[in-house]
Tab-separated table of C-alpha atoms (C1' of nucleotides) in Angstrom:
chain	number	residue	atom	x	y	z
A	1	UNK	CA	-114.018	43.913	97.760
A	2	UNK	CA	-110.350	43.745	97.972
A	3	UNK	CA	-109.953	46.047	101.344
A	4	UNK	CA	-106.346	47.108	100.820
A	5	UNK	CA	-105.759	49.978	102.780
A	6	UNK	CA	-106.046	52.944	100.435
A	7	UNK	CA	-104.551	56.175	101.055
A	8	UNK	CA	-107.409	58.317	100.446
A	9	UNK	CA	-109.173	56.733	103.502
A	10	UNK	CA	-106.338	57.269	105.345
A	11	UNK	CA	-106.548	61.211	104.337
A	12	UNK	CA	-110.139	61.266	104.815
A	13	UNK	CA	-109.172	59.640	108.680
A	14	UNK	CA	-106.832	62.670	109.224
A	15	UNK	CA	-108.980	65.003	108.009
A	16	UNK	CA	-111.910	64.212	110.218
A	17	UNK	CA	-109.151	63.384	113.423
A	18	UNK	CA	-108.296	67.654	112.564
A	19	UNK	CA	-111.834	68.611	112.144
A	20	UNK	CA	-113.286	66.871	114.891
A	21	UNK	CA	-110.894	67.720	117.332
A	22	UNK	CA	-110.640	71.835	116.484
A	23	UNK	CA	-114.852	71.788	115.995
A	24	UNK	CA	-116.348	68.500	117.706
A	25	UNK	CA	-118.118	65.498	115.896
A	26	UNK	CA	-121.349	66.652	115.841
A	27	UNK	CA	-120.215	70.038	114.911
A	28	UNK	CA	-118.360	68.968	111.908
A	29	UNK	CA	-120.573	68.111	108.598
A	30	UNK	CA	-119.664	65.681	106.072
A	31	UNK	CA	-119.705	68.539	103.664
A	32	UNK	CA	-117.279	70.673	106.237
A	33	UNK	CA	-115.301	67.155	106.154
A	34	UNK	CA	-115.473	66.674	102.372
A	35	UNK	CA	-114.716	70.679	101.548
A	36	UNK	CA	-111.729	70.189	103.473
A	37	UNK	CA	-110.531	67.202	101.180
A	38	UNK	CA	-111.428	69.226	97.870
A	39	UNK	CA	-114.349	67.116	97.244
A	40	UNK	CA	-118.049	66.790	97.650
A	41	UNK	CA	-120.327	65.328	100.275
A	42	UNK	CA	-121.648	62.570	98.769
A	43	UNK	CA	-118.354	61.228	97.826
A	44	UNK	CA	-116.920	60.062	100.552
A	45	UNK	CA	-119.087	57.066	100.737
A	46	UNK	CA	-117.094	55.885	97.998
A	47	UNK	CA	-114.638	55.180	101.068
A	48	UNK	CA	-116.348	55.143	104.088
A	49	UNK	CA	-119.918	53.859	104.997
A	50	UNK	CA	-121.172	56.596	107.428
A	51	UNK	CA	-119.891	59.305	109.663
A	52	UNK	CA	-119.951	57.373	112.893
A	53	UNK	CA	-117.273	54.841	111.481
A	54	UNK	CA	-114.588	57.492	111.495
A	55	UNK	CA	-115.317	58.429	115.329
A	56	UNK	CA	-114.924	54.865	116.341
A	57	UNK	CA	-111.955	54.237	113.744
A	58	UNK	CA	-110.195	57.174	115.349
A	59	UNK	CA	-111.152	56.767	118.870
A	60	UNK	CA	-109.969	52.950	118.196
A	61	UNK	CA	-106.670	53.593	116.737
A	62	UNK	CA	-105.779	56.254	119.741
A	63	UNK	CA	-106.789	53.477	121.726
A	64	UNK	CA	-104.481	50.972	120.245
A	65	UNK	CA	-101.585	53.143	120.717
A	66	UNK	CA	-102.094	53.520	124.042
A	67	UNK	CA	-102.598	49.637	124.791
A	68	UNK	CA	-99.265	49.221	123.158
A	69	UNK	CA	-97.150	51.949	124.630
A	70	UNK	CA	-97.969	50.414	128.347
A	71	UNK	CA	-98.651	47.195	128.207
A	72	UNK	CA	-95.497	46.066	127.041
A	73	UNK	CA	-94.341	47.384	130.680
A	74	UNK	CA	-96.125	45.387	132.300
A	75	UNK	CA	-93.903	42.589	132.632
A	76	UNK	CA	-91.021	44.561	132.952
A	77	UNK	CA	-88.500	44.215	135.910
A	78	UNK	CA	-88.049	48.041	136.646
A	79	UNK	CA	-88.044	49.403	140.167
A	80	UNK	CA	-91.319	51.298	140.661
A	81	UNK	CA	-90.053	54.940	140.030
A	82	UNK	CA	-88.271	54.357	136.644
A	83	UNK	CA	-91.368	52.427	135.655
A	84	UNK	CA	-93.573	55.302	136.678
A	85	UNK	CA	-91.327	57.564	135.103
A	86	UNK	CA	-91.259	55.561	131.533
A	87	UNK	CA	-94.856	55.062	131.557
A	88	UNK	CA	-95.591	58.587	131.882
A	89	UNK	CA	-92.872	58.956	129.146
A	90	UNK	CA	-94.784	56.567	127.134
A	91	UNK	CA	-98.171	57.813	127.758
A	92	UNK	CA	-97.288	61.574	126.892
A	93	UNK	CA	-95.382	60.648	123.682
A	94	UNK	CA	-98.858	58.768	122.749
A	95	UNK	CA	-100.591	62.313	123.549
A	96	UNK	CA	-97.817	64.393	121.660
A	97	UNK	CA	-97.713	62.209	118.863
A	98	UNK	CA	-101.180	62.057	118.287
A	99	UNK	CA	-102.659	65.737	119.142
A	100	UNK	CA	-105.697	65.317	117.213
A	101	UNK	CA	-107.095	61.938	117.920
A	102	UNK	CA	-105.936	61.602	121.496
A	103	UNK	CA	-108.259	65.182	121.969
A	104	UNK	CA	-111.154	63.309	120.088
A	105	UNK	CA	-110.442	60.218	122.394
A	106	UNK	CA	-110.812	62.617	125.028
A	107	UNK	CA	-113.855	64.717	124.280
A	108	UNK	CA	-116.005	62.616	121.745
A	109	UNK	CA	-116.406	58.738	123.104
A	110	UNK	CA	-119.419	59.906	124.800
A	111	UNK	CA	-120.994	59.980	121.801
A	112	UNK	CA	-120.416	56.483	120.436
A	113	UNK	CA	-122.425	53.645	120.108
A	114	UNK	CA	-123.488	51.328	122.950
A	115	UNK	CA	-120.732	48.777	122.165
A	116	UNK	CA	-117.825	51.208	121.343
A	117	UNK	CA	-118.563	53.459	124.126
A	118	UNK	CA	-118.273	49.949	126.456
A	119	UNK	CA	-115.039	49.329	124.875
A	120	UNK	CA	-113.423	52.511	125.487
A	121	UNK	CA	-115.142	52.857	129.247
A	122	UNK	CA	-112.984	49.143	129.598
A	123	UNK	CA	-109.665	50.693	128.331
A	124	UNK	CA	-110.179	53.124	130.455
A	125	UNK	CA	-110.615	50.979	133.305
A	126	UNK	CA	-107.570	48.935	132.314
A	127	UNK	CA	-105.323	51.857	132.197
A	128	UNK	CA	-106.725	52.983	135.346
A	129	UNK	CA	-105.643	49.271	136.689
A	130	UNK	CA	-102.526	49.576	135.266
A	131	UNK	CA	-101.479	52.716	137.126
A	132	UNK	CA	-102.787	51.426	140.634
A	133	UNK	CA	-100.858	48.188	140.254
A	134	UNK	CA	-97.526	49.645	139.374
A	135	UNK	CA	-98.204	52.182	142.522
A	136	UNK	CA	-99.487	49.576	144.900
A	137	UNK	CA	-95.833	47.193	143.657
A	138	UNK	CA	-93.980	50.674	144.264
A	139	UNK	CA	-95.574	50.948	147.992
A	140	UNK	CA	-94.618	47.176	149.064
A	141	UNK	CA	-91.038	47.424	147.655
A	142	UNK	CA	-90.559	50.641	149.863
A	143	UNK	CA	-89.716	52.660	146.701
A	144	UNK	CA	-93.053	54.712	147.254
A	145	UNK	CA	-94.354	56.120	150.878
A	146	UNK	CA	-96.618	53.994	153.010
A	147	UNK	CA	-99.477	56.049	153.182
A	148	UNK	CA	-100.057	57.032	149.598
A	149	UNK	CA	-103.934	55.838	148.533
A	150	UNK	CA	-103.044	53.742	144.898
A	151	UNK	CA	-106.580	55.184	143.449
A	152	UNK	CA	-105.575	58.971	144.000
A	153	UNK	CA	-102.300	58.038	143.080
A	154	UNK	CA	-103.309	57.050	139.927
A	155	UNK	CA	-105.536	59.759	139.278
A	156	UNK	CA	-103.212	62.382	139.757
A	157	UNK	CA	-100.557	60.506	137.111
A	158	UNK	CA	-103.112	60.076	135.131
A	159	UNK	CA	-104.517	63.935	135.026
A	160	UNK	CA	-100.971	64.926	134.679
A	161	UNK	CA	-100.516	62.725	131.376
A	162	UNK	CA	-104.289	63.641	130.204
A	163	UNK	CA	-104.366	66.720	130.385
A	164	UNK	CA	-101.610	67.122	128.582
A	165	UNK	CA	-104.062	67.229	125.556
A	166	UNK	CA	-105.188	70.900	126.546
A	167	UNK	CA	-101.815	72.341	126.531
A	168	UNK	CA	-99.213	70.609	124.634
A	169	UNK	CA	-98.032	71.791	121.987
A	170	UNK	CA	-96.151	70.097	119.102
A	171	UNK	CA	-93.079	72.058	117.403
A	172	UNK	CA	-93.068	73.941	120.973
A	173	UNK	CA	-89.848	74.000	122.729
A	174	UNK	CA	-90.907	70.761	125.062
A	175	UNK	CA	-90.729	67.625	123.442
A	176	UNK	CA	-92.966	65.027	125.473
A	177	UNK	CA	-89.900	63.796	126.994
A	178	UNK	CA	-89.253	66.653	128.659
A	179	UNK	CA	-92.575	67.203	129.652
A	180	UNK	CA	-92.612	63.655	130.925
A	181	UNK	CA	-89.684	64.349	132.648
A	182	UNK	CA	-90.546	67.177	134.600
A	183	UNK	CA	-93.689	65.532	136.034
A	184	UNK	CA	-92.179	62.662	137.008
A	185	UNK	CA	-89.553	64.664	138.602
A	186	UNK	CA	-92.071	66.842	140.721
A	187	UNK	CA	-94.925	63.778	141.534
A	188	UNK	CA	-91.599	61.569	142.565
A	189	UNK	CA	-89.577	64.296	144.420
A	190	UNK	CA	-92.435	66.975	145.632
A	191	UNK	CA	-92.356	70.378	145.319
A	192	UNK	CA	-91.174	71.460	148.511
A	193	UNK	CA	-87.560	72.027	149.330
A	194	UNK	CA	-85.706	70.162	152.018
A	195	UNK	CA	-86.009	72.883	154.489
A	196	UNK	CA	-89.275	72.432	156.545
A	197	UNK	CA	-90.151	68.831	155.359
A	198	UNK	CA	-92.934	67.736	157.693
A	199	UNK	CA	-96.260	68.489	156.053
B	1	UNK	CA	-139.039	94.181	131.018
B	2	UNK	CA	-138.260	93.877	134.329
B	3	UNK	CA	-135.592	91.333	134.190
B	4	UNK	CA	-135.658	89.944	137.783
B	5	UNK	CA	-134.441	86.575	138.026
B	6	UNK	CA	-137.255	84.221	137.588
B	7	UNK	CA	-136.715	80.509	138.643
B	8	UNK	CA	-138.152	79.102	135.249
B	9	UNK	CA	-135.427	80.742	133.853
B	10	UNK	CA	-132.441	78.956	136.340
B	11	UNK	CA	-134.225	75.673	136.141
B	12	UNK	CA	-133.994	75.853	132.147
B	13	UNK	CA	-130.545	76.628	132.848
B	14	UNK	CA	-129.681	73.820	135.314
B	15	UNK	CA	-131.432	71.336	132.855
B	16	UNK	CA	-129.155	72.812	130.154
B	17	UNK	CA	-126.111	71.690	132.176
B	18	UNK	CA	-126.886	68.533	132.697
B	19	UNK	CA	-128.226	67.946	129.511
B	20	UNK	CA	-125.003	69.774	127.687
B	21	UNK	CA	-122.371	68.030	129.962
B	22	UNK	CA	-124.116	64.516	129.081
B	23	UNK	CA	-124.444	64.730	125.590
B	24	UNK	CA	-122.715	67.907	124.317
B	25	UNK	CA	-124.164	71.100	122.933
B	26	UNK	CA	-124.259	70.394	119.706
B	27	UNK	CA	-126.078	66.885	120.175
B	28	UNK	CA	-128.493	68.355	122.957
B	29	UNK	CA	-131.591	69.826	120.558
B	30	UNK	CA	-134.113	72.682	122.048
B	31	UNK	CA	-136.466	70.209	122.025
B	32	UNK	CA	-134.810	67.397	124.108
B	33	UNK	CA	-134.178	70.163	126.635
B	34	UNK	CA	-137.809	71.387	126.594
B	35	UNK	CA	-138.842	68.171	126.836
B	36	UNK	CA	-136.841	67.837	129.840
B	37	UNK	CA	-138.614	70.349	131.534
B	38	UNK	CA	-142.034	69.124	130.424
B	39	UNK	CA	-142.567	71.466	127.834
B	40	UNK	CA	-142.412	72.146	123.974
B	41	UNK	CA	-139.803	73.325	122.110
B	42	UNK	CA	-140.830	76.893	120.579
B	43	UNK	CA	-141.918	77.541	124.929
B	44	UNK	CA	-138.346	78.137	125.497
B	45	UNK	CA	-138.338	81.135	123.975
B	46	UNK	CA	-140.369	83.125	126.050
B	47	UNK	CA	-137.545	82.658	128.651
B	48	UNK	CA	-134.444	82.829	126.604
B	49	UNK	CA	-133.175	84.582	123.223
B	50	UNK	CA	-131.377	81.540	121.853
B	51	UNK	CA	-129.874	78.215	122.579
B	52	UNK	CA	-126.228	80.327	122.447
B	53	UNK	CA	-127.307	82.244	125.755
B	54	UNK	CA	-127.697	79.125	127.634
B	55	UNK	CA	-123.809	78.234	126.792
B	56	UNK	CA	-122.318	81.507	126.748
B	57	UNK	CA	-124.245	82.084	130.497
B	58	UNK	CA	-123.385	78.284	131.766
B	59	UNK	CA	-119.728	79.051	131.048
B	60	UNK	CA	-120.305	83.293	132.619
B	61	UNK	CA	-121.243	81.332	135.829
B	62	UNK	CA	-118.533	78.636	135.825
B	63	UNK	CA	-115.824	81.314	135.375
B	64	UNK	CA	-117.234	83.950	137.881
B	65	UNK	CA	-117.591	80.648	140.525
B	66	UNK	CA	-113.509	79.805	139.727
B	67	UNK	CA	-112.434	83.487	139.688
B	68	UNK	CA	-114.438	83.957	142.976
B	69	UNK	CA	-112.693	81.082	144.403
B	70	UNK	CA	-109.503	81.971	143.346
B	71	UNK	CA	-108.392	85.323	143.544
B	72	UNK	CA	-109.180	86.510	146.965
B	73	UNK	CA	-106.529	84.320	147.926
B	74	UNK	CA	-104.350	86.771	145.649
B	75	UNK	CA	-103.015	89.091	148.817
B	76	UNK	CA	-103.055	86.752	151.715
B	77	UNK	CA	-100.392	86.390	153.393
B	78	UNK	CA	-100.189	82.003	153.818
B	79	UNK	CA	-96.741	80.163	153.424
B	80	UNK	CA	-96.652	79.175	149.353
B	81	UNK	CA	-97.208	75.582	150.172
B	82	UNK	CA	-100.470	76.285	152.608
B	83	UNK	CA	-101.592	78.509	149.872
B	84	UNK	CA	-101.079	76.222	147.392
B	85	UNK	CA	-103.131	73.625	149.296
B	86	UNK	CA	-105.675	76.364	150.160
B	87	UNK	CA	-106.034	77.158	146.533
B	88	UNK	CA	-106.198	73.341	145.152
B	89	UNK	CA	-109.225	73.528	147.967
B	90	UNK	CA	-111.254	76.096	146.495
B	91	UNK	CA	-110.417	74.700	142.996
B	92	UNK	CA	-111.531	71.270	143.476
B	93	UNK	CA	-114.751	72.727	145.300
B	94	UNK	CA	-115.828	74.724	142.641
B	95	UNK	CA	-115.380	71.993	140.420
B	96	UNK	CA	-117.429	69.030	142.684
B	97	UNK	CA	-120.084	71.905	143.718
B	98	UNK	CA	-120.505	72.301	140.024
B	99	UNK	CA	-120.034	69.066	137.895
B	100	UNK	CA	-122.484	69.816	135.058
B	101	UNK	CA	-121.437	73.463	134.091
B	102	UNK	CA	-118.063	72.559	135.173
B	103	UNK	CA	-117.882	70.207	132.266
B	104	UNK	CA	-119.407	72.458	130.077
B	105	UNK	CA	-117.068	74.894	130.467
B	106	UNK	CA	-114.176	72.076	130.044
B	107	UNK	CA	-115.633	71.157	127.031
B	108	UNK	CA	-117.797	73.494	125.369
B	109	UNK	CA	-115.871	76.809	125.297
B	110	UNK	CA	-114.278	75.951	121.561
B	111	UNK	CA	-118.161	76.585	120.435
B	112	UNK	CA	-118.536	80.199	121.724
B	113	UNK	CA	-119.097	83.169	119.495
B	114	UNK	CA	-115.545	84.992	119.292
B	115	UNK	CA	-116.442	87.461	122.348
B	116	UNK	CA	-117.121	84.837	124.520
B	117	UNK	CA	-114.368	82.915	123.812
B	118	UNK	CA	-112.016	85.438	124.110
B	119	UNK	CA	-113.477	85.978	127.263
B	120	UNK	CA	-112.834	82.435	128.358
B	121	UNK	CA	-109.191	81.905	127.264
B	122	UNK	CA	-108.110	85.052	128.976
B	123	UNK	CA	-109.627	83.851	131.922
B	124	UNK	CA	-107.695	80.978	131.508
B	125	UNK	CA	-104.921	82.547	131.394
B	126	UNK	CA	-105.486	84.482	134.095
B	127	UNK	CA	-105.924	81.588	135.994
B	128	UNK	CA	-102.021	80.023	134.747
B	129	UNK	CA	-100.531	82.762	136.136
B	130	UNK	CA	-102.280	83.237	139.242
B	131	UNK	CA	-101.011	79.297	139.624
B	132	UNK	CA	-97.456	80.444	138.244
B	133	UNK	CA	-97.029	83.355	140.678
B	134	UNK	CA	-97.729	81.631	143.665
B	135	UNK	CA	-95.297	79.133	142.677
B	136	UNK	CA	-92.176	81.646	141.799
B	137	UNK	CA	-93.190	83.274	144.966
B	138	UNK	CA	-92.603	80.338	147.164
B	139	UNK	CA	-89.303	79.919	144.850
B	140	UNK	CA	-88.226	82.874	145.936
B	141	UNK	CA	-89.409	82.211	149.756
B	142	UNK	CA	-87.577	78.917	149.916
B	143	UNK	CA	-90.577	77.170	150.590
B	144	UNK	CA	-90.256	75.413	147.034
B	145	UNK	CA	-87.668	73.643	145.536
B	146	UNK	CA	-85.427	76.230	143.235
B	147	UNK	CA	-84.962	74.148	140.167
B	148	UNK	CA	-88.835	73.994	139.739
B	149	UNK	CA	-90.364	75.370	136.407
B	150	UNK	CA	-93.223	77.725	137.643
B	151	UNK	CA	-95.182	76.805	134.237
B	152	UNK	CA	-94.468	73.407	134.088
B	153	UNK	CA	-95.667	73.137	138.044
B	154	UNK	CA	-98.844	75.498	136.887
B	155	UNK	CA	-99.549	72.878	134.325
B	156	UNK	CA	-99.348	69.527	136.814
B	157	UNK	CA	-101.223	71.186	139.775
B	158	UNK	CA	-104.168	72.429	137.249
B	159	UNK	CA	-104.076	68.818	135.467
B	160	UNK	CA	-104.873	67.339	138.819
B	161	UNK	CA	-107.923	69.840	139.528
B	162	UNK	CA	-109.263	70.050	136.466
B	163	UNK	CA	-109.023	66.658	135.180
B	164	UNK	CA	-111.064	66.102	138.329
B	165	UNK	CA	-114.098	66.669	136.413
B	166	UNK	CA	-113.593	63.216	134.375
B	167	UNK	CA	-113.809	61.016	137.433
B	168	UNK	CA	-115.039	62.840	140.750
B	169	UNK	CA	-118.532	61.771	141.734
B	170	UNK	CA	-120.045	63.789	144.239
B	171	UNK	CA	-121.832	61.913	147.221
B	172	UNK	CA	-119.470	59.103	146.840
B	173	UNK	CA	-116.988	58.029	149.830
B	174	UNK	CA	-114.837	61.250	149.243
B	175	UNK	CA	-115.238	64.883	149.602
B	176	UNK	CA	-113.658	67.585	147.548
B	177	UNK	CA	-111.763	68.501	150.680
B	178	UNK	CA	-110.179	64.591	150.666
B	179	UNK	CA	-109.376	65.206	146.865
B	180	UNK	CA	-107.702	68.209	147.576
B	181	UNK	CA	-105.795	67.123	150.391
B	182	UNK	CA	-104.961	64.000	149.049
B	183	UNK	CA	-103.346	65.659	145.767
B	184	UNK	CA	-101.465	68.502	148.048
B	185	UNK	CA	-100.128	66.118	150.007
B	186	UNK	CA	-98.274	63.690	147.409
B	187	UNK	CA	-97.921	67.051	144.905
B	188	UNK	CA	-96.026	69.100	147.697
B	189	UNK	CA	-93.981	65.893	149.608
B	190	UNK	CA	-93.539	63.289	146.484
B	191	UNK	CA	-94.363	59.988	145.869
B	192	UNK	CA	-91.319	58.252	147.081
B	193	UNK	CA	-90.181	57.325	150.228
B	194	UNK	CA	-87.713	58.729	152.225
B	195	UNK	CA	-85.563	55.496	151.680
B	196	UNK	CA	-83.383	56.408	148.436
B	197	UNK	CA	-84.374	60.299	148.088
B	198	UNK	CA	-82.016	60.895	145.158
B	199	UNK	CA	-83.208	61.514	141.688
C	1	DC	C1'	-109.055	50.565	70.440
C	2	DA	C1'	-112.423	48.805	73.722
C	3	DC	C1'	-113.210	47.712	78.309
C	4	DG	C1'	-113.990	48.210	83.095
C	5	DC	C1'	-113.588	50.369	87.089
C	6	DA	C1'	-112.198	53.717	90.336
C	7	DG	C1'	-113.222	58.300	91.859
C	8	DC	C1'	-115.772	62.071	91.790
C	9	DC	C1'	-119.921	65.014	90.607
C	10	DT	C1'	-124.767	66.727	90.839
C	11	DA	C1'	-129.139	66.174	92.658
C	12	DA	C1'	-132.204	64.680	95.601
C	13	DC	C1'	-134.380	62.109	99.792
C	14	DG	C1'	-136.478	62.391	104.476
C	15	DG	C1'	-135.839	64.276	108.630
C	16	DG	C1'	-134.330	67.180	112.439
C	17	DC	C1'	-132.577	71.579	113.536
C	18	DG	C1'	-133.171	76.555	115.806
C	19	DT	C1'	-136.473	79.793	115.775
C	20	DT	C1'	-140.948	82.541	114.949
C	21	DT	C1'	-145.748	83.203	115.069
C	22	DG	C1'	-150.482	83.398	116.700
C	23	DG	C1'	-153.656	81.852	119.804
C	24	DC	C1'	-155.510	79.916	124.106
C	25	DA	C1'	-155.831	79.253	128.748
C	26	DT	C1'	-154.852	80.867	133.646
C	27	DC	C1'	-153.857	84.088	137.097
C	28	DT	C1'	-153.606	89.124	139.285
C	29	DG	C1'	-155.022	93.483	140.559
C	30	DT	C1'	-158.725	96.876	140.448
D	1	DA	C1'	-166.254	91.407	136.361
D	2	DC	C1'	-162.887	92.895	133.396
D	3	DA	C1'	-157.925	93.968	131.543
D	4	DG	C1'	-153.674	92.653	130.949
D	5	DA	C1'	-149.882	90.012	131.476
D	6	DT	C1'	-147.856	85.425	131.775
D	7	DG	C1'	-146.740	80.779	130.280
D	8	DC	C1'	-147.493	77.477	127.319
D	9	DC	C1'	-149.007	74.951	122.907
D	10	DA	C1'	-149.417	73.799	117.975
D	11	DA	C1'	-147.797	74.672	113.695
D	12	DA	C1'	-144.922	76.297	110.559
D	13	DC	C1'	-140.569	78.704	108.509
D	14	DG	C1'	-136.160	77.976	106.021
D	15	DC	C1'	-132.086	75.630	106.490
D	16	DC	C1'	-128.769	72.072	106.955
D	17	DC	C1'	-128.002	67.364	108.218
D	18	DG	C1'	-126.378	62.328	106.861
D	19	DT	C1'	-127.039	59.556	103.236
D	20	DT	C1'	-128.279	57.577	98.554
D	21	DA	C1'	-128.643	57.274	93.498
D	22	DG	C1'	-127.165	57.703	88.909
D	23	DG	C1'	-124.120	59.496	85.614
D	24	DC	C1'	-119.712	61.420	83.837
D	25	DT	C1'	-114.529	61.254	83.367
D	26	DG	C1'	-110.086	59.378	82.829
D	27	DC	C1'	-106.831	55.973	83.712
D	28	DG	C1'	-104.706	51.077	83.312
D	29	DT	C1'	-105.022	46.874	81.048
D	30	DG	C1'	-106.364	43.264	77.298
DNA sequence: CACGCAGCCTAACGGGCGTTTGGCATCTGT
DNA sequence: ACAGATGCCAAACGCCCGTTAGGCTGCGTG
């Protein structure tokens, strides 16, 4: 009962992160899941107690690595745009890095339980928070315009970063820094040139 | 075998949106969608040849409703940035107009047969470039700023219209046309103010 | 050497899946 | 009134699902 984290569970995570991700949850077997770890289907119970544990342990760890790559800017004392600029930095690295879960994040917490699904509908909502907040600081210190609407702010960083999941690819020529980078550059600065500036 | 267009057949296929965008493909059964429209599973089959028809024509009418949209804007002759606005229009439209197949096509296409999914990422494609060209034209036209990457700009403007699908809610407070403007506006003039323009 | 225990196998379970079949009503046109 | 088509139902098909049970193997430790 000792429950040392054991490296075949942490396999058998990956595995099903790959699988569901490429093919779907439902559309992934335990046997597709086991013949992919050289073993049979029955034997993964040994390690895990049902199929539905993996979704939420995956969906949970991508959300964990979310909750620490922005929260801990919170409290920082950055003006608006470099914080803007760093969180998006942040929140693409958490996409890069993590290809597989973040698209099972993306596509498969519909399909969770009553309480996980809750959980991940609250991160949600707390991300979602912490985007309008650090745009509605950005409009009263002047660094942002007036007249920007914090919600649609938000959503637009936030599709920006998301989305990312569709397109990125790892071992491209972008790392997520320059990805980040670029968006921040064209959300901050626009993409019109100076000529003809009044919309 | 006169196939006209009966409207058993386009309310089984409305009811497969919904049902497909709610709870996926794979975890909708032919008899939860049967039983949607009041009828038993096996009944289904005097109006359709398989539960893969349903998908492979949900996603037919999603593309044909983008492509539509889209590309007879190709040849007119608008300013980049008004056609750029024009086009996030049309985008967003298609998408609010069409919430259920729109996320079935966002999130079902890995599941098509090999045709059909070859279908769908050249359409994709199809619809990156059409996004990159009108950006390198209004490069070229001064209209844009020069140092812009016409794929990485392709990439943020679809984010923000396609990610739409996650959070849009049609007959809420705002219209697709409010979306659409709303996005142009900060997308094309930036977030910041005009207080401290320098990157 | 004996022991125990991981770690995996084979086999099976009940159940739901997509789909097919045959039959029974109800309507339409002559 | 009759023929034929239409639309649906009830039942069944073979298959695959997630999961469980029991047994075999091989290693690490006394």
């Amino acid at each position: 009962m000792t429950e040392t984290a054991k490296p075949r569970r942490a396999q058998i995570l990956d595995s099903a992160s790959r699988l569901f991700s490429e093919r779907g949850y439902h559309a992934t077997s335990m046997r597709d899941l086991a013949g992919d770890l050289g073993m049979q289907g029955g034997s993964l119970y040994a390690h895990i107690s049902g199929k539905e544990e993996l979704l939420i342990e995956i969906v949970n760890v991508a959300s964990r690595q979310f909750d620490e790559a922005l929260f801990t800017l919170r409290d920082t004392d950055l003006p608006a745009d470099e914080k803007l600029r760093e969180a998006m930095h942040r929140h693409i690295r958490v996409v890069a890095d993590n290809m597989d879960s973040a698209t099972v994040f993306f596509h498969e917490w519909k399909h969770l339980s009553p309480e996980a699904y809750a959980r991940v509908t609250g991160w949600r909502d707390s991300i979602d928070a912490f985007y309008r907040e650090l745009i509605t600081r950005g409009i009263s210190e002047g660094t942002f315009r007036a007249d920007l609407d914090p919600r649609m702010t938000a959503y637009l960083v936030l599709s920006a970063v998301n989305w990312a999941y569709t397109w990125y690819r790892p071992g491209g020529p972008l790392t997520p820094g320059d990805v980040a980078d670029s968006f921040a550059d064209m959300l901050l600065g626009g993409l019109r040139s100076e000529i003809g500036s009044t919309a």
